[in-house]
mmCIF file of C-alpha atoms in Angstrom:
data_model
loop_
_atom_site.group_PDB
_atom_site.id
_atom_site.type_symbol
_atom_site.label_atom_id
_atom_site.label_comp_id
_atom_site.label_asym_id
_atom_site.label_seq_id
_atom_site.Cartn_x
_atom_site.Cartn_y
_atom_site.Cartn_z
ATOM 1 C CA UNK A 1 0.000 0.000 0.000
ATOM 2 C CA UNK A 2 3.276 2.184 -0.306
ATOM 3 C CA UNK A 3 2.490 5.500 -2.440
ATOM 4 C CA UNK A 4 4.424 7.997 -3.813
ATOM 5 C CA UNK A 5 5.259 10.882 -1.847
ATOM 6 C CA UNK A 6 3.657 14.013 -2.334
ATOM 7 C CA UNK A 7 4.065 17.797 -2.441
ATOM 8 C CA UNK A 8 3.659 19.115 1.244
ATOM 9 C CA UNK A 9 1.558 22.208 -0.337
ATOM 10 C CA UNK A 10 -1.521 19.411 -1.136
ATOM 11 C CA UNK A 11 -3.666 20.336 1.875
ATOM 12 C CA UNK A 12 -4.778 17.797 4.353
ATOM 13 C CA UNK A 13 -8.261 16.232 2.965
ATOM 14 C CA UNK A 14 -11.235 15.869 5.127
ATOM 15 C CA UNK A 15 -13.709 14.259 2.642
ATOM 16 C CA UNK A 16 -13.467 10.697 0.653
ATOM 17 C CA UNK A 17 -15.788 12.185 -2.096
ATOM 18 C CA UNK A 18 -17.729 15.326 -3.078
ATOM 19 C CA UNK A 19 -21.205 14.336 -4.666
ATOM 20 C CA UNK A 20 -22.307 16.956 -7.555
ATOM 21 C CA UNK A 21 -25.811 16.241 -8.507
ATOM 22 C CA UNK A 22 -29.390 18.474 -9.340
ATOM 23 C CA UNK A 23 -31.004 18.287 -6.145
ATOM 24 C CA UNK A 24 -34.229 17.526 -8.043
ATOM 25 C CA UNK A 25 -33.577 14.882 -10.267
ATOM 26 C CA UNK A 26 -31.608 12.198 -8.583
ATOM 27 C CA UNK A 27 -31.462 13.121 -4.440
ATOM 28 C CA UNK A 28 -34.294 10.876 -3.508
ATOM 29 C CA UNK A 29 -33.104 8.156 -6.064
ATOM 30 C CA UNK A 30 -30.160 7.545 -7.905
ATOM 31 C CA UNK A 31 -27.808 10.070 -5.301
ATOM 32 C CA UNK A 32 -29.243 8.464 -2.261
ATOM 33 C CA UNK A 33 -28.243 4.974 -3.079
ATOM 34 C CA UNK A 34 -25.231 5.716 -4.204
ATOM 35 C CA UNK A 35 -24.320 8.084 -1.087
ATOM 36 C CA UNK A 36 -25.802 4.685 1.020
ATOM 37 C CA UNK A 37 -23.643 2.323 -0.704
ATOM 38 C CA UNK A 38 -20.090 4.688 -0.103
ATOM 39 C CA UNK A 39 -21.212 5.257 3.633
ATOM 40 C CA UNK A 40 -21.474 1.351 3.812
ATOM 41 C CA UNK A 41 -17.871 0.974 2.421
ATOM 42 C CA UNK A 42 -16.784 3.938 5.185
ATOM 43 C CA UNK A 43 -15.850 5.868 2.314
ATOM 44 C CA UNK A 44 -16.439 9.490 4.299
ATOM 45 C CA UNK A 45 -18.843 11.354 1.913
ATOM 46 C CA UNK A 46 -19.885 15.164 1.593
ATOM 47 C CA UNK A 47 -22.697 15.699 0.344
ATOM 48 C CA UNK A 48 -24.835 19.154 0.060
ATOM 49 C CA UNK A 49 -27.793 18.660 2.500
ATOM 50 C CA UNK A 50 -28.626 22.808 2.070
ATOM 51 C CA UNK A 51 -31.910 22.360 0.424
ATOM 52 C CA UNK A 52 -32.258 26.158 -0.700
ATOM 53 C CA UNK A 53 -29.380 26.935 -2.807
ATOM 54 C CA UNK A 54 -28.796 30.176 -4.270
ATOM 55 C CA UNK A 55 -26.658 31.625 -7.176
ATOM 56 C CA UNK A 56 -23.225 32.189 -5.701
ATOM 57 C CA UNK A 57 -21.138 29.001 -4.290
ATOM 58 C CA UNK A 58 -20.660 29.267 -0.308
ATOM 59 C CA UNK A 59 -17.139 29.672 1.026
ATOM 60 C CA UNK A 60 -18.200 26.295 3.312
ATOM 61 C CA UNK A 61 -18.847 24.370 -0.060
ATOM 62 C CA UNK A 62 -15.658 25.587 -1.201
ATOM 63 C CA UNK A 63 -13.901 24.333 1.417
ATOM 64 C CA UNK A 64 -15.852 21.019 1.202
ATOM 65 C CA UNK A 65 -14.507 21.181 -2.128
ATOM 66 C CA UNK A 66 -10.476 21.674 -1.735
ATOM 67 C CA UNK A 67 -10.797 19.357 1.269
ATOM 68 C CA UNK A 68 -12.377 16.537 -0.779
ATOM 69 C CA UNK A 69 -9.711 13.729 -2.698
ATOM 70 C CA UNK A 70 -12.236 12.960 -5.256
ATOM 71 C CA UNK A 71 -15.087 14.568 -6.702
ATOM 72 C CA UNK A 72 -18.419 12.406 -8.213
ATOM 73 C CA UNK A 73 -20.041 14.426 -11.030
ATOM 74 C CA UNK A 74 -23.796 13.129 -11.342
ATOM 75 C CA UNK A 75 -24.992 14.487 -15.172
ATOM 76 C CA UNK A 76 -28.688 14.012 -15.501
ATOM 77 C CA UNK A 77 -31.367 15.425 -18.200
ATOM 78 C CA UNK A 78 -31.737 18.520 -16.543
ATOM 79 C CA UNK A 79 -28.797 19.352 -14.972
ATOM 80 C CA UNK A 80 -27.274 22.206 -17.188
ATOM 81 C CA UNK A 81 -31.002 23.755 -16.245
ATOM 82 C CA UNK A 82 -29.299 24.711 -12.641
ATOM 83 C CA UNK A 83 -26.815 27.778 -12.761
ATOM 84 C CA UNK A 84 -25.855 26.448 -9.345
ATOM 85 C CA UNK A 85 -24.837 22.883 -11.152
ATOM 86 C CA UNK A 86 -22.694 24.487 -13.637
ATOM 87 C CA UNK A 87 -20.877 27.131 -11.079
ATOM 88 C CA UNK A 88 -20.121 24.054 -8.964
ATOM 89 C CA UNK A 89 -18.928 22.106 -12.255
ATOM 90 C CA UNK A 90 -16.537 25.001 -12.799
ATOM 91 C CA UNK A 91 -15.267 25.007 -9.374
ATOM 92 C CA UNK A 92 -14.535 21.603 -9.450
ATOM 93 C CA UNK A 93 -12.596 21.489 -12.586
ATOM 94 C CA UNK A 94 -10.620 24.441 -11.001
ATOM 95 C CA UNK A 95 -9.817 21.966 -7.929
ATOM 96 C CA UNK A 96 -8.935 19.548 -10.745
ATOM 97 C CA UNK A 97 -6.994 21.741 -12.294
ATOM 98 C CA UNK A 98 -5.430 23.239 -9.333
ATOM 99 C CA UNK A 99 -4.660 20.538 -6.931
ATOM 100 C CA UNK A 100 -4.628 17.454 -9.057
ATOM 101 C CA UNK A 101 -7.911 15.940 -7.319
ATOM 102 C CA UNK A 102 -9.756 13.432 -9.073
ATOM 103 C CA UNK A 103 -12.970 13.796 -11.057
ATOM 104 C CA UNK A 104 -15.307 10.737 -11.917
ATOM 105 C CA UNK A 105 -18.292 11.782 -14.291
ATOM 106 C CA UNK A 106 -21.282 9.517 -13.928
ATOM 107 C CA UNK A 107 -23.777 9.773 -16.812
ATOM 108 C CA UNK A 108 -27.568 9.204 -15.355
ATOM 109 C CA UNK A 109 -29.576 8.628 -18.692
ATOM 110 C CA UNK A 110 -27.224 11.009 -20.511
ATOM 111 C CA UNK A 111 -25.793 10.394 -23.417
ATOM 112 C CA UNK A 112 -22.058 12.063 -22.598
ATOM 113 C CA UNK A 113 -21.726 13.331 -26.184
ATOM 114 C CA UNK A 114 -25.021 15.451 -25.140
ATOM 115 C CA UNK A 115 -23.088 17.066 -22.402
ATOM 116 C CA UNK A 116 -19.893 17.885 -24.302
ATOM 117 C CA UNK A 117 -21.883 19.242 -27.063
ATOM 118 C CA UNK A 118 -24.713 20.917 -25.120
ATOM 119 C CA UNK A 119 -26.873 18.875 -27.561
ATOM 120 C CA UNK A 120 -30.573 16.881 -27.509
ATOM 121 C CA UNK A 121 -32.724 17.218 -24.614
ATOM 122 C CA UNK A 122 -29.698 18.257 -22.321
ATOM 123 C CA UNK A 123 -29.047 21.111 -24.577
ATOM 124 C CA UNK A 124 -32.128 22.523 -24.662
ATOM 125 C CA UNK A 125 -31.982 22.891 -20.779
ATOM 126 C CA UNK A 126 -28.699 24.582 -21.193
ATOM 127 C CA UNK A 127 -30.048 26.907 -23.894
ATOM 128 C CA UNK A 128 -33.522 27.718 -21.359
ATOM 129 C CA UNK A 129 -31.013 28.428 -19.008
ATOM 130 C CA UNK A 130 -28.698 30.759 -21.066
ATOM 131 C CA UNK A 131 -32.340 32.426 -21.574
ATOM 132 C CA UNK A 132 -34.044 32.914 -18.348
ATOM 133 C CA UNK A 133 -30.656 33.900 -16.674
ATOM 134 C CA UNK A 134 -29.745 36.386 -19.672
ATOM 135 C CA UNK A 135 -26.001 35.175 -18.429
ATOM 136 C CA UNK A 136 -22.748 37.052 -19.616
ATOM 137 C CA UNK A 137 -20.975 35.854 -22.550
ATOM 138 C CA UNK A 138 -17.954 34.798 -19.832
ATOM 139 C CA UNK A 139 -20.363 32.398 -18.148
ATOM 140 C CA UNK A 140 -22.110 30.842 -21.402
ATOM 141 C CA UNK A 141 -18.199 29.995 -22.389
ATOM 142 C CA UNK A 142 -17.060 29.083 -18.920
ATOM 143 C CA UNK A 143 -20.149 26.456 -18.493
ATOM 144 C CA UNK A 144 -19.773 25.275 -21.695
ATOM 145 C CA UNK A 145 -16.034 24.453 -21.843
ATOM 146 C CA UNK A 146 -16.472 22.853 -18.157
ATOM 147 C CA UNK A 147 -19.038 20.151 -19.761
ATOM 148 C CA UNK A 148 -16.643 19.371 -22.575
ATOM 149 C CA UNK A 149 -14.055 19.216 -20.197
ATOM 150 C CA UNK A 150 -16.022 17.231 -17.674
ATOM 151 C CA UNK A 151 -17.622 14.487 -20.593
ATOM 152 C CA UNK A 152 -14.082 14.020 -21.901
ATOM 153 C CA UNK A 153 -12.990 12.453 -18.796
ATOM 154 C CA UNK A 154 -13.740 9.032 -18.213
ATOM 155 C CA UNK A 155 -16.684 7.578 -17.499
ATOM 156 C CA UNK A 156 -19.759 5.698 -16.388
ATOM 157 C CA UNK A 157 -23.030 5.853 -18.122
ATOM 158 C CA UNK A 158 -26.222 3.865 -17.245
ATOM 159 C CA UNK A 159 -27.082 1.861 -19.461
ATOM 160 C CA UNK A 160 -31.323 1.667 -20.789
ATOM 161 C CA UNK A 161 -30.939 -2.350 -19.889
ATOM 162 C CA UNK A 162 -28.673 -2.297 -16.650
ATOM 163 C CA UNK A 163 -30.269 -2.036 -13.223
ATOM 164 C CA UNK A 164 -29.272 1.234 -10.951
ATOM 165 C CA UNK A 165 -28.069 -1.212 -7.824
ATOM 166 C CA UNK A 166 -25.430 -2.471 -9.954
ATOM 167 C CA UNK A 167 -24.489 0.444 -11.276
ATOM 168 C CA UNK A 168 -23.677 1.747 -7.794
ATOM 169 C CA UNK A 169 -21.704 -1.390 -7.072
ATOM 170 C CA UNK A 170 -19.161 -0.461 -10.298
ATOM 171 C CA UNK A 171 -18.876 2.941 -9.207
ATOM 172 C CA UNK A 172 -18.395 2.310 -5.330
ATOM 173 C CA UNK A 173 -15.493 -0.147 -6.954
ATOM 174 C CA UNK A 174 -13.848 2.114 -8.888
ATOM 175 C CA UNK A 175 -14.274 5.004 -6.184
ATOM 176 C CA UNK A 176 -12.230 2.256 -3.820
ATOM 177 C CA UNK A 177 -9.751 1.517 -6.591
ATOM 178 C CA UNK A 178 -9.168 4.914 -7.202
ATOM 179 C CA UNK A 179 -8.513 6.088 -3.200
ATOM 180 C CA UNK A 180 -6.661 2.638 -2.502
ATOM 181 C CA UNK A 181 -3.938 4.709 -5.089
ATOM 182 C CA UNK A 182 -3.745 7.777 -3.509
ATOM 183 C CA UNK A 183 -1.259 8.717 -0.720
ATOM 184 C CA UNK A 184 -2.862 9.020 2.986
ATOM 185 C CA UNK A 185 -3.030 12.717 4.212
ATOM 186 C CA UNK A 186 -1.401 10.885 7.597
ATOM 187 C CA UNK A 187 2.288 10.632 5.496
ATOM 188 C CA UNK A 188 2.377 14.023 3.894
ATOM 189 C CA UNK A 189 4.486 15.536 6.080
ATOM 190 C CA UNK A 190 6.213 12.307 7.696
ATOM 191 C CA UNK A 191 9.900 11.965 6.718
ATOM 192 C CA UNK A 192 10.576 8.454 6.239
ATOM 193 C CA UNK A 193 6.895 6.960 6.858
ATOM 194 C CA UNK A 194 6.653 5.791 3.173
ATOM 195 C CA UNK A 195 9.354 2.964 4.089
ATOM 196 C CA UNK A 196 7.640 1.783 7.322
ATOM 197 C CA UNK A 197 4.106 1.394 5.544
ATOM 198 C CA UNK A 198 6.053 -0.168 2.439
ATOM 199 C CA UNK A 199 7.554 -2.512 5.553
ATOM 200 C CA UNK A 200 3.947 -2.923 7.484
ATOM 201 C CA UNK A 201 2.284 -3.832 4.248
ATOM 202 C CA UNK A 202 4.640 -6.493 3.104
ATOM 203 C CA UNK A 203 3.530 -8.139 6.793
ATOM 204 C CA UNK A 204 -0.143 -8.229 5.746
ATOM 205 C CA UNK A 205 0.035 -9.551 2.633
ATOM 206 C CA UNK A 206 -3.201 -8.538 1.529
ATOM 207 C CA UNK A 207 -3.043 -10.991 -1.304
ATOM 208 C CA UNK A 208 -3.661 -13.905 1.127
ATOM 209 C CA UNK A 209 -6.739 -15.808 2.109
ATOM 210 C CA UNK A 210 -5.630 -16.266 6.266
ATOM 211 C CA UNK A 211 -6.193 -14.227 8.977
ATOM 212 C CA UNK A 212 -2.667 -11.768 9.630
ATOM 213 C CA UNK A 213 -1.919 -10.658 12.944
ATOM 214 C CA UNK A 214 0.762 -7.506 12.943
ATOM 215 C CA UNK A 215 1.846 -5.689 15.993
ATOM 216 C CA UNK A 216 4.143 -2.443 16.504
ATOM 217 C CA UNK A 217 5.744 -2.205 19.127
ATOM 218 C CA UNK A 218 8.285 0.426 20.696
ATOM 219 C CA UNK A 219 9.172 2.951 22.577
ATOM 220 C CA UNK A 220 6.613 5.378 23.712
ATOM 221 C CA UNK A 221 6.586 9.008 21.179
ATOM 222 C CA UNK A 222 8.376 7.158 18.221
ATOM 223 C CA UNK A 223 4.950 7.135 15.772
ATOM 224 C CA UNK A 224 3.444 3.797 16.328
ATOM 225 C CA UNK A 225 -0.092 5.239 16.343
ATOM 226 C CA UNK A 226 0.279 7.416 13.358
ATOM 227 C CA UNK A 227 1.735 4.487 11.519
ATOM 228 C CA UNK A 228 -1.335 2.327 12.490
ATOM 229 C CA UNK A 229 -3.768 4.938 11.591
ATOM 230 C CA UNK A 230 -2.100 5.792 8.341
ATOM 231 C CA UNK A 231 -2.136 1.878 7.684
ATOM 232 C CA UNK A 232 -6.058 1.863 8.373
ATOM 233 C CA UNK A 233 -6.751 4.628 6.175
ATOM 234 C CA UNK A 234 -4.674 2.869 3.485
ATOM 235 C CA UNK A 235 -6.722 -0.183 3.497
ATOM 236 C CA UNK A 236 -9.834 -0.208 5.324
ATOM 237 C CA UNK A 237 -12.143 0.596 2.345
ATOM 238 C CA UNK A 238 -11.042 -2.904 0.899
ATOM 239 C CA UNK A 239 -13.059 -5.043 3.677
ATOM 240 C CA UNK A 240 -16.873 -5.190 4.370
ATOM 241 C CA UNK A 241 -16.259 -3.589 7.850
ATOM 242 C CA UNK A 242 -13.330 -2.182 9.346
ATOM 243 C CA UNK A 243 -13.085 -0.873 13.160
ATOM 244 C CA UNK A 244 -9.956 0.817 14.691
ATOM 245 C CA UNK A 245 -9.047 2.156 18.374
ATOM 246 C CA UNK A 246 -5.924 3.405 19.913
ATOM 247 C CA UNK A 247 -5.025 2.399 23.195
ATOM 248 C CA UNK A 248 -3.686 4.895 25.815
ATOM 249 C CA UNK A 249 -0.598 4.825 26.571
ATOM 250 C CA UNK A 250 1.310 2.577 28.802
#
């Protein structure tokens, strides 16, 4: 579970995932089981429970935002209706951009050319929109590259033929794939941690079937809980259920 080291100007994440989705369309559906099915896995979710949303992005969402390792864009057939949808699109392409975080688009009964193009049924939302809100020039192109940007990432689109709860189950894998690769906030800052996980992990051997057993011991002070919980974080989203405690000192 080793990882490369990286730059100690990353800030410390808080949040798993970031759900992006149009409150209407898929928050009592779609959103809900999928936001169930990451909680199971204790994959630590934000997710925007402010049901009144207004036109300018909150400095709390923000901050949800940078302190989030992966972000979960939810396109469905009205979302470019929602000026708040496409500021929040923009802002997380900027955190993209910015701070290297990951972005997974999910396609709910979108076709993802519709999105990059602003085309069919999805681009007649975005042109109502671009109507009703008379926006600026700036945002039209700013919303509009951000949905090209966003479609030509890769993807997951539901299929007409595939049910919803398996759906969830490829994304929640993927999700896991993707944060089993990333390095844990716990060794950002940690000269020489890298090599002791590298060590610890060799001891599990995940790869096998039996039950492992590894203790650290030492001296009190010397790291042995930061180790442990920087070994949890590394690998508890791989098992069905995963509990950790520290012990006070002795």
């Amino acid at each position: 579970m080793a990882s490369s080291s990286t730059s100690t100007l990353t800030p410390p994440k808080k949040y798993d995932v970031f759900l992006s989705f149009r409150e209407e369309d898929t928050r009592c559906g779609f959103t809900s089981y999928l936001y169930d099915a990451l909680k199971r896995k204790q994959i630590l979710t934000f997710i925007d429970n402010e049901l009144v949303r207004g036109d300018e992005i909150s400095p709390s969402l923000l901050k949800a935002m940078e302190e989030s390792k992966l972000f979960v864009i939810i396109f469905s057939e009205n979302y470019a209706s929602s000026k708040w949808c496409l500021e929040e699109l923009v802002q997380i392409l900027e955190c993209r951009n910015n701070n290297g975080q990951i972005v997974v688009p999910v396609f709910y009964f979108v076709d993802p050319s519709h999105v990059r193009n602003q085309t069919g049924s999805f681009g007649d939302e975005f042109a109502r929109l671009i109507e009703e809100k008379a926006l600026a020039m700036d945002n039209v192109q700013s919303f509009r590259s951000a949905l090209k940007d966003a479609a030509n990432l890769s993807r997951r689109g539901l299929g007409k033929s595939e049910l919803q709860s398996e759906f969830v189950q490829k994304i929640v894998r993927d999700i896991l794939n993707k944060l089993s690769e990333m390095p844990s906030s716990h060794t950002m800052d940690l000269v020489g941690i890298e090599a002791r996980l590298a060590e610890i992990d060799s001891l599990l051997n995940m790869e096998s079937q039996d039950v492992s057993l590894v203790g650290i011991w030492g001296m009190g002070g010397i790291g042995k809980t930061t180790i442990a919980e920087a070994i949890w974080t590394n690998i508890h989203t791989q098992f069905e259920g995963t509990f950790l405690q520290t012990l006070g000192k002795n």
